[in-house]
Amino acid sequence: MSEPNGEDPETHPLLHRTVRDIANGGEGVLTAITHEWHGGRLLRLAHLRPAVGAAWTTAADNIGPALRRTTPADEAPRPGRAS
């Protein structure tokens, strides 16, 4: 791994939060954004750690906030009723 211009690892607004990898649909905690040379190109990589299983990397542009879990239908507020 090499950092561009010797800079510290990049900060990201979703760092240490659960994110979704849109390339494979997996979810995990974003642990870092790093820069690595691959095939003569400098890539921004997101490092994700799932709750269970092996950590993985993906292109930093492939991540977004994890979707919120919805409330089961029997617990959801019903239209026209006060919560």
PDB file of C-alpha atoms in Angstrom:
ATOM      1  CA  MET A   1       0.000   0.000   0.000  1.00  0.00           C
ATOM      2  CA  SER A   2       1.188   3.476  -0.691  1.00  0.00           C
ATOM      3  CA  GLU A   3      -0.321   6.763   0.319  1.00  0.00           C
ATOM      4  CA  PRO A   4      -0.344   9.528  -2.314  1.00  0.00           C
ATOM      5  CA  ASN A   5       2.279  12.146  -1.523  1.00  0.00           C
ATOM      6  CA  GLY A   6       2.865  10.484   1.866  1.00  0.00           C
ATOM      7  CA  GLU A   7      -0.428  11.821   3.217  1.00  0.00           C
ATOM      8  CA  ASP A   8      -2.277  10.259   6.133  1.00  0.00           C
ATOM      9  CA  PRO A   9      -5.105   7.855   5.266  1.00  0.00           C
ATOM     10  CA  GLU A  10      -8.095   9.698   3.889  1.00  0.00           C
ATOM     11  CA  THR A  11     -10.992  10.677   6.117  1.00  0.00           C
ATOM     12  CA  HIS A  12     -14.531   9.904   4.990  1.00  0.00           C
ATOM     13  CA  PRO A  13     -17.922  11.011   6.355  1.00  0.00           C
ATOM     14  CA  LEU A  14     -19.001   7.358   6.772  1.00  0.00           C
ATOM     15  CA  LEU A  15     -15.821   6.210   8.520  1.00  0.00           C
ATOM     16  CA  HIS A  16     -16.595   3.764  11.375  1.00  0.00           C
ATOM     17  CA  ARG A  17     -20.228   3.465  10.265  1.00  0.00           C
ATOM     18  CA  THR A  18     -22.078   0.625   8.585  1.00  0.00           C
ATOM     19  CA  VAL A  19     -22.043   1.022   4.816  1.00  0.00           C
ATOM     20  CA  ARG A  20     -23.257  -0.951   1.812  1.00  0.00           C
ATOM     21  CA  ASP A  21     -20.976  -2.031  -1.018  1.00  0.00           C
ATOM     22  CA  ILE A  22     -23.156  -1.374  -4.065  1.00  0.00           C
ATOM     23  CA  ALA A  23     -20.987  -3.668  -6.208  1.00  0.00           C
ATOM     24  CA  ASN A  24     -21.894  -6.830  -4.245  1.00  0.00           C
ATOM     25  CA  GLY A  25     -24.650  -5.752  -1.832  1.00  0.00           C
ATOM     26  CA  GLY A  26     -22.561  -6.594   1.252  1.00  0.00           C
ATOM     27  CA  GLU A  27     -22.665  -4.492   4.387  1.00  0.00           C
ATOM     28  CA  GLY A  28     -19.875  -3.787   6.842  1.00  0.00           C
ATOM     29  CA  VAL A  29     -18.209  -1.111   8.919  1.00  0.00           C
ATOM     30  CA  LEU A  30     -16.002   1.253   6.919  1.00  0.00           C
ATOM     31  CA  THR A  31     -12.638   0.987   8.675  1.00  0.00           C
ATOM     32  CA  ALA A  32     -10.439   3.012   6.301  1.00  0.00           C
ATOM     33  CA  ILE A  33     -10.020   4.635   2.904  1.00  0.00           C
ATOM     34  CA  THR A  34      -6.574   4.004   1.466  1.00  0.00           C
ATOM     35  CA  HIS A  35      -4.806   4.576  -1.844  1.00  0.00           C
ATOM     36  CA  GLU A  36      -3.068   1.730  -3.684  1.00  0.00           C
ATOM     37  CA  TRP A  37      -1.305   1.443  -7.011  1.00  0.00           C
ATOM     38  CA  HIS A  38      -2.769  -1.246  -9.304  1.00  0.00           C
ATOM     39  CA  GLY A  39      -1.700  -1.595 -12.911  1.00  0.00           C
ATOM     40  CA  GLY A  40      -0.157   1.879 -12.939  1.00  0.00           C
ATOM     41  CA  ARG A  41      -3.328   3.526 -11.588  1.00  0.00           C
ATOM     42  CA  LEU A  42      -3.829   4.975  -8.125  1.00  0.00           C
ATOM     43  CA  LEU A  43      -7.092   3.631  -6.698  1.00  0.00           C
ATOM     44  CA  ARG A  44      -9.086   4.781  -3.655  1.00  0.00           C
ATOM     45  CA  LEU A  45     -10.079   1.676  -1.715  1.00  0.00           C
ATOM     46  CA  ALA A  46     -12.674   1.347   1.007  1.00  0.00           C
ATOM     47  CA  HIS A  47     -11.898  -1.287   3.667  1.00  0.00           C
ATOM     48  CA  LEU A  48     -15.038  -2.941   5.053  1.00  0.00           C
ATOM     49  CA  ARG A  49     -15.392  -5.262   8.045  1.00  0.00           C
ATOM     50  CA  PRO A  50     -18.643  -7.249   8.255  1.00  0.00           C
ATOM     51  CA  ALA A  51     -20.204  -8.366  11.537  1.00  0.00           C
ATOM     52  CA  VAL A  52     -19.334 -11.965  10.572  1.00  0.00           C
ATOM     53  CA  GLY A  53     -16.899 -13.187   7.939  1.00  0.00           C
ATOM     54  CA  ALA A  54     -13.849 -11.872   6.153  1.00  0.00           C
ATOM     55  CA  ALA A  55     -13.112  -8.185   5.599  1.00  0.00           C
ATOM     56  CA  TRP A  56     -12.889  -6.947   2.014  1.00  0.00           C
ATOM     57  CA  THR A  57     -12.020  -3.917  -0.066  1.00  0.00           C
ATOM     58  CA  THR A  58     -13.964  -2.187  -2.817  1.00  0.00           C
ATOM     59  CA  ALA A  59     -13.632   1.029  -4.771  1.00  0.00           C
ATOM     60  CA  ALA A  60     -14.375   3.949  -2.445  1.00  0.00           C
ATOM     61  CA  ASP A  61     -16.961   5.213  -4.940  1.00  0.00           C
ATOM     62  CA  ASN A  62     -18.891   1.930  -4.496  1.00  0.00           C
ATOM     63  CA  ILE A  63     -19.984   2.589  -0.921  1.00  0.00           C
ATOM     64  CA  GLY A  64     -22.987   4.315   0.530  1.00  0.00           C
ATOM     65  CA  PRO A  65     -24.834   4.387   3.841  1.00  0.00           C
ATOM     66  CA  ALA A  66     -26.396   1.062   4.813  1.00  0.00           C
ATOM     67  CA  LEU A  67     -30.134   0.916   4.398  1.00  0.00           C
ATOM     68  CA  ARG A  68     -32.124   1.321   7.578  1.00  0.00           C
ATOM     69  CA  ARG A  69     -33.979  -1.769   8.669  1.00  0.00           C
ATOM     70  CA  THR A  70     -37.725  -1.308   8.491  1.00  0.00           C
ATOM     71  CA  THR A  71     -40.041  -2.065  11.360  1.00  0.00           C
ATOM     72  CA  PRO A  72     -42.063  -5.283  10.991  1.00  0.00           C
ATOM     73  CA  ALA A  73     -45.575  -4.616   9.656  1.00  0.00           C
ATOM     74  CA  ASP A  74     -47.254  -5.487  12.970  1.00  0.00           C
ATOM     75  CA  GLU A  75     -45.163  -2.834  14.760  1.00  0.00           C
ATOM     76  CA  ALA A  76     -45.373  -0.129  12.098  1.00  0.00           C
ATOM     77  CA  PRO A  77     -47.636   2.865  12.803  1.00  0.00           C
ATOM     78  CA  ARG A  78     -50.935   2.536  10.982  1.00  0.00           C
ATOM     79  CA  PRO A  79     -52.303   5.349   8.813  1.00  0.00           C
ATOM     80  CA  GLY A  80     -54.753   7.582  10.639  1.00  0.00           C
ATOM     81  CA  ARG A  81     -53.604   6.475  14.107  1.00  0.00           C
ATOM     82  CA  ALA A  82     -51.461   8.495  16.464  1.00  0.00           C
ATOM     83  CA  SER A  83     -48.064   7.011  17.234  1.00  0.00           C
TER      84      SER A  83
END
